[in-house]
C-alpha cells in the first residue's frame, strides 16, 4: 500500500533526510497554525451565532498587546526558519573538495553527459555509491533544469554560462531524472534515469564497452587542433599565459582586479578572451565562439584541469 | 458610518425611479459611458468571458493529465493550453478581477465621491483592456502561443514557433489598462474623499485598493518594458537575452519577476480588502486592529517589490542575493499573519450571521491559510531546491490566486450583488456554490502539493505512472470546481430578471455604499456630498483597549 501510494520520493542521497526533515518541520508548523485559526473561527462562528436580527455586539477596537504578540511570534518563527533553511542551502550548494567531476550539456530535448574518463551517455547517468559527484552544466539552446527528486537536487541549466550541482548517492537503484524548466515541445520527454552503482561496478561499467577517449585527451587534441599551444606555451614564454597548474588559482587581471580560474572563467576566456585578460598580456587571442561545441569546451576545460604543476621542480 | 440627509431604512425602502442602470438605454449609452459603475459592469461582463475561456483551457489540461501518457492532445497543443490558460487567467482575469469590477464600482461610493477622478481615463482603460483582449483572442485563434505565461527567454525570443509577438503585445496592452486604473484610484483616494472621511476612517477595502494601485502604477511599466525588449529580440534580433546574440537569459527573469512578483499581490490584496468588509458585516463588528490591517496591506505592497529573486533561487543567481530575497520573503508572512489573526479576532464576541457572504468568508479563510502557509515552504531556500518548478508551486499559487482572489471576487460579488444589480439571489444556491467551490478547489489542488513533493515537474504533458492516482483525484476535483463556478453564473443572471428587489441595505452593513447610496445607486451616487462623522464599521460605541 505504502509503496503503491507514496507521499514522498525515495531518499537516495545524503541531502534527502535533511530536506525531508525541514519539510516535516514546516508541515507541522503549518498544520498547527492552520488548525489554530480554523478551530478558533469555527468556535466563534458557533458560539457567537446571531441570536436576534437587531443584536449589536460590543465593539472592540483592538488590543495593542495582542497585536505585538501575533506580530512577534510569526516574525521569530520566520527568522528561525530562514536560518535553518539557509544553512541547509549552503550545505546543498557547497561541494566538498574531493568530488568526481562530470559534465552535462542540455539541449532540446535530451541530456548529454560525459565522464572524465571519456564515457558518454544520453539521458542516463551512472554514478558510484557514497562518492560525492559534481556536475558542471550548460545548455546549447534554451533554459533547462536538471532535477533528481530522489536526491532532492535541482539546478537550472542556462545557455551561455555554467551552473553546477553536487550530490552523494546513498542508495543503490535507478531514479528519475527530469528536466524541470519548461523547454518546448518535448519538455516532458526530456527525462532519463540516474543509476547508482557499487563503486566497483561503476569502475567496471566505466571501462567496459567501447574504448573511450578520456575527456582530457580529447581536450588535448582540441588544444592542438585549434593551435592553442602556439601561444599558451608550457614554459610561460608564449604570447599567452602558461596554463600549467593554473586551475583553481587566482590570477590578476589587466586593468585591476582578479579572477579565480574555474570552469566558468576558462569558458569565458575561450569564447570571450578580451573580457578578463590576465595582467601583462595583450588582447590578441581570437574568440572561439561558434567554433567549438559546448562539449568541446568542456573537454578543453578537463585538459586544462589535468595540467598539474610539476611537483617542486622549477624554483625560479 | 455616515450621517446624511437620507436615512437608510431597510423596511419599506423606496428606490429612486432612475438609477445608473435605467438612466439611458441602448448600446451607445453603455459603450460611451463615463459612469464608474457602468464601466465596472462592462469589465464584469468582459472578465467573466475571459474567466470562462481560461477555465475551459484548465479543463482540457486536467483531461490530458487523467492518464500518464500524452494521449489526449499533442504535446504542442498541451503546451499551448497551459500557456493560454496562464495568459488569459492572469492578464485578462486575475489582475483586473476585483479592482476593475468591485473596485471601480465601490471606490468612489465608499469614499463619498461622485465618480473617479478621471472618468474618461477609466473608460479608456476598459478600451485598452478590450483591444488587448481581442489581440489575445486573435493570437489564440491564429494557433496560440507555447512559451508558458512567463515568456522565458531565449525560448520565447528565439526558439518558439508560435504567435509570441501578438500575445505578448496583448499582455503589454492589458498592462496599460491596469496602470490607468491604478492611477485613477490613487488620485481619487487622495483628492476626492468626502468631508470627514479621514484616512483612518476609510474602509479597509479602500486601503487594500490603495496598496494594489501603488503596485499597478510602479510595477506594470517594468513588465511592459520587458515584453518590449523580448519582442525586439524576437522580431529584429536585438541581443538582450539570448546568449548567442550576446544577451543574458537570467536578466529577463530579473526584469520579469520584478513586476510579476508584486503582481501576485495585485492578485491577492484586493481580496483581502473584500474580506475585511465582509467579516465586519457578518460579525456586525468593527474590524479588530483596524490600523494594523490597513498598514499590513501597505507593508505587503512594499515588501512585495523586494522579493522577486525568490523565483530564481536555482537560476544561477548568487547565493547571497538568494539569502536576501529569502529573508524578505519570510517577512511577508508577518503582515499576512497579522491580517489573519485580526480577522479571527473580529469574529470573537461578534454577532455572526449564516448567509452566503459568510460561507464565502469561511471558505476564503480556509484556502488562504493553506496558500499562505505553503509559501513558507518556498521562501525556504533549502526546501525550494526540491520544490521549485514542481506541482507544489502550482498548488501553492492556485491556493493564493484562485483560492484567495477568486474566492474573494465571488464572495464580494455575492456581498455587493444586491447593490450592483438591485436584485436578491437565492440564498440556498449561494451557499451551495460556496460549498462546492471550497470542496472542489481542495480536491483539485491539495493532491498537487503531494505530487510536487513526490517530484512531478510542472508543465509536463506526460508523466511517470506513479503520479496517476493523485492526478485522477485532481481532475475529479476540477469537475466539482467547474460546477461551483457555473452555478453563480446561472443564478446571478437569473436574479437580474426574476430576483426580488433588493432593499437599500440588505445585510444591515455599515458604509456609505450601504447606508447612503441608493440600491442600485443613482448616476452620481449621492444627491449631495455626504458628511462622514463616524469611524469605519461603527456598529455601536467603540471600546478602546
mmCIF file of C-alpha atoms in Angstrom, chain B residues 420-543:
data_model
loop_
_atom_site.group_PDB
_atom_site.id
_atom_site.type_symbol
_atom_site.label_atom_id
_atom_site.label_comp_id
_atom_site.label_asym_id
_atom_site.label_seq_id
_atom_site.Cartn_x
_atom_site.Cartn_y
_atom_site.Cartn_z
ATOM 1 C CA UNK B 420 -24.918 46.442 -8.082
ATOM 2 C CA UNK B 421 -27.967 44.795 -9.647
ATOM 3 C CA UNK B 422 -30.700 45.870 -7.270
ATOM 4 C CA UNK B 423 -31.794 42.243 -7.015
ATOM 5 C CA UNK B 424 -31.502 39.414 -4.498
ATOM 6 C CA UNK B 425 -30.247 35.954 -5.499
ATOM 7 C CA UNK B 426 -31.486 32.647 -3.996
ATOM 8 C CA UNK B 427 -29.678 32.187 -0.665
ATOM 9 C CA UNK B 428 -29.672 28.395 -0.754
ATOM 10 C CA UNK B 429 -27.956 28.317 -4.133
ATOM 11 C CA UNK B 430 -25.465 30.942 -2.982
ATOM 12 C CA UNK B 431 -24.453 28.796 -0.014
ATOM 13 C CA UNK B 432 -24.331 25.694 -2.208
ATOM 14 C CA UNK B 433 -21.957 27.404 -4.645
ATOM 15 C CA UNK B 434 -19.616 28.436 -1.811
ATOM 16 C CA UNK B 435 -19.521 24.865 -0.501
ATOM 17 C CA UNK B 436 -18.976 23.388 -3.979
ATOM 18 C CA UNK B 437 -16.154 25.797 -4.767
ATOM 19 C CA UNK B 438 -14.468 25.077 -1.421
ATOM 20 C CA UNK B 439 -14.679 21.296 -1.740
ATOM 21 C CA UNK B 440 -13.905 21.197 -5.454
ATOM 22 C CA UNK B 441 -10.966 23.506 -5.032
ATOM 23 C CA UNK B 442 -9.379 21.462 -2.266
ATOM 24 C CA UNK B 443 -9.901 18.210 -4.128
ATOM 25 C CA UNK B 444 -8.300 19.720 -7.234
ATOM 26 C CA UNK B 445 -5.282 21.371 -5.725
ATOM 27 C CA UNK B 446 -4.437 19.645 -2.448
ATOM 28 C CA UNK B 447 -3.239 16.461 -4.221
ATOM 29 C CA UNK B 448 -0.886 18.665 -6.232
ATOM 30 C CA UNK B 449 1.096 19.534 -3.098
ATOM 31 C CA UNK B 450 1.789 15.837 -2.618
ATOM 32 C CA UNK B 451 2.572 15.371 -6.321
ATOM 33 C CA UNK B 452 5.036 18.218 -6.081
ATOM 34 C CA UNK B 453 6.890 16.799 -3.131
ATOM 35 C CA UNK B 454 6.994 13.439 -4.879
ATOM 36 C CA UNK B 455 8.827 15.264 -7.648
ATOM 37 C CA UNK B 456 6.358 15.725 -10.502
ATOM 38 C CA UNK B 457 7.591 18.692 -12.556
ATOM 39 C CA UNK B 458 5.093 21.267 -13.772
ATOM 40 C CA UNK B 459 4.235 21.780 -17.455
ATOM 41 C CA UNK B 460 4.537 18.038 -18.173
ATOM 42 C CA UNK B 461 2.385 16.644 -20.932
ATOM 43 C CA UNK B 462 3.101 13.042 -19.964
ATOM 44 C CA UNK B 463 4.344 11.759 -16.628
ATOM 45 C CA UNK B 464 5.544 8.553 -14.892
ATOM 46 C CA UNK B 465 2.797 6.108 -13.836
ATOM 47 C CA UNK B 466 3.217 6.525 -10.080
ATOM 48 C CA UNK B 467 1.778 10.050 -10.284
ATOM 49 C CA UNK B 468 -1.531 8.941 -11.786
ATOM 50 C CA UNK B 469 -3.741 8.371 -8.714
ATOM 51 C CA UNK B 470 -3.312 11.912 -7.462
ATOM 52 C CA UNK B 471 -3.800 13.357 -10.931
ATOM 53 C CA UNK B 472 -7.090 11.496 -11.269
ATOM 54 C CA UNK B 473 -8.196 12.953 -7.928
ATOM 55 C CA UNK B 474 -7.203 16.404 -9.115
ATOM 56 C CA UNK B 475 -9.146 16.089 -12.361
ATOM 57 C CA UNK B 476 -12.189 14.822 -10.435
ATOM 58 C CA UNK B 477 -11.970 17.850 -8.160
ATOM 59 C CA UNK B 478 -11.768 20.144 -11.165
ATOM 60 C CA UNK B 479 -15.189 18.991 -12.356
ATOM 61 C CA UNK B 480 -16.735 19.770 -8.955
ATOM 62 C CA UNK B 481 -14.994 23.145 -9.027
ATOM 63 C CA UNK B 482 -16.333 23.887 -12.502
ATOM 64 C CA UNK B 483 -19.864 23.216 -11.243
ATOM 65 C CA UNK B 484 -19.251 25.558 -8.303
ATOM 66 C CA UNK B 485 -18.205 28.340 -10.692
ATOM 67 C CA UNK B 486 -21.005 27.700 -13.174
ATOM 68 C CA UNK B 487 -23.754 27.886 -10.584
ATOM 69 C CA UNK B 488 -23.382 31.587 -9.595
ATOM 70 C CA UNK B 489 -23.136 32.475 -13.282
ATOM 71 C CA UNK B 490 -26.580 30.983 -13.760
ATOM 72 C CA UNK B 491 -28.476 32.210 -10.703
ATOM 73 C CA UNK B 492 -26.944 35.699 -10.679
ATOM 74 C CA UNK B 493 -28.096 36.259 -14.262
ATOM 75 C CA UNK B 494 -31.452 34.713 -13.360
ATOM 76 C CA UNK B 495 -31.802 37.144 -10.457
ATOM 77 C CA UNK B 496 -31.495 40.149 -12.772
ATOM 78 C CA UNK B 497 -34.759 39.130 -14.411
ATOM 79 C CA UNK B 498 -36.596 37.212 -11.715
ATOM 80 C CA UNK B 499 -34.969 38.102 -8.408
ATOM 81 C CA UNK B 500 -36.742 40.056 -5.666
ATOM 82 C CA UNK B 501 -35.906 43.759 -5.442
ATOM 83 C CA UNK B 502 -33.088 44.406 -3.010
ATOM 84 C CA UNK B 503 -33.568 46.838 -0.123
ATOM 85 C CA UNK B 504 -31.064 49.631 0.365
ATOM 86 C CA UNK B 505 -29.048 47.728 2.947
ATOM 87 C CA UNK B 506 -29.948 44.018 2.913
ATOM 88 C CA UNK B 507 -27.167 42.921 5.291
ATOM 89 C CA UNK B 508 -27.516 45.800 7.747
ATOM 90 C CA UNK B 509 -23.944 46.752 6.892
ATOM 91 C CA UNK B 510 -22.059 49.944 7.682
ATOM 92 C CA UNK B 511 -20.576 52.075 4.934
ATOM 93 C CA UNK B 512 -21.630 54.877 2.601
ATOM 94 C CA UNK B 513 -22.452 52.436 -0.180
ATOM 95 C CA UNK B 514 -24.991 50.672 2.043
ATOM 96 C CA UNK B 515 -26.324 53.439 4.265
ATOM 97 C CA UNK B 516 -26.405 56.450 1.972
ATOM 98 C CA UNK B 517 -26.255 55.379 -1.659
ATOM 99 C CA UNK B 518 -29.414 54.000 -3.193
ATOM 100 C CA UNK B 519 -29.931 50.466 -4.469
ATOM 101 C CA UNK B 520 -28.957 50.468 -7.279
ATOM 102 C CA UNK B 521 -27.069 53.754 -6.899
ATOM 103 C CA UNK B 522 -28.066 56.792 -8.909
ATOM 104 C CA UNK B 523 -25.698 58.015 -11.608
ATOM 105 C CA UNK B 524 -23.850 60.425 -9.332
ATOM 106 C CA UNK B 525 -24.127 58.127 -6.303
ATOM 107 C CA UNK B 526 -25.323 60.762 -3.821
ATOM 108 C CA UNK B 527 -27.869 63.563 -4.004
ATOM 109 C CA UNK B 528 -25.456 65.746 -2.138
ATOM 110 C CA UNK B 529 -21.978 65.068 -0.845
ATOM 111 C CA UNK B 530 -22.286 63.040 2.355
ATOM 112 C CA UNK B 531 -20.563 64.164 5.533
ATOM 113 C CA UNK B 532 -18.822 61.445 7.492
ATOM 114 C CA UNK B 533 -18.972 61.663 11.262
ATOM 115 C CA UNK B 534 -18.132 58.114 12.295
ATOM 116 C CA UNK B 535 -15.318 55.639 12.291
ATOM 117 C CA UNK B 536 -15.413 52.757 9.808
ATOM 118 C CA UNK B 537 -17.578 49.794 10.866
ATOM 119 C CA UNK B 538 -19.049 51.645 13.813
ATOM 120 C CA UNK B 539 -21.888 49.268 14.611
ATOM 121 C CA UNK B 540 -22.030 50.616 18.160
ATOM 122 C CA UNK B 541 -19.872 52.637 20.557
ATOM 123 C CA UNK B 542 -16.250 51.587 20.043
ATOM 124 C CA UNK B 543 -14.336 50.445 23.111
#
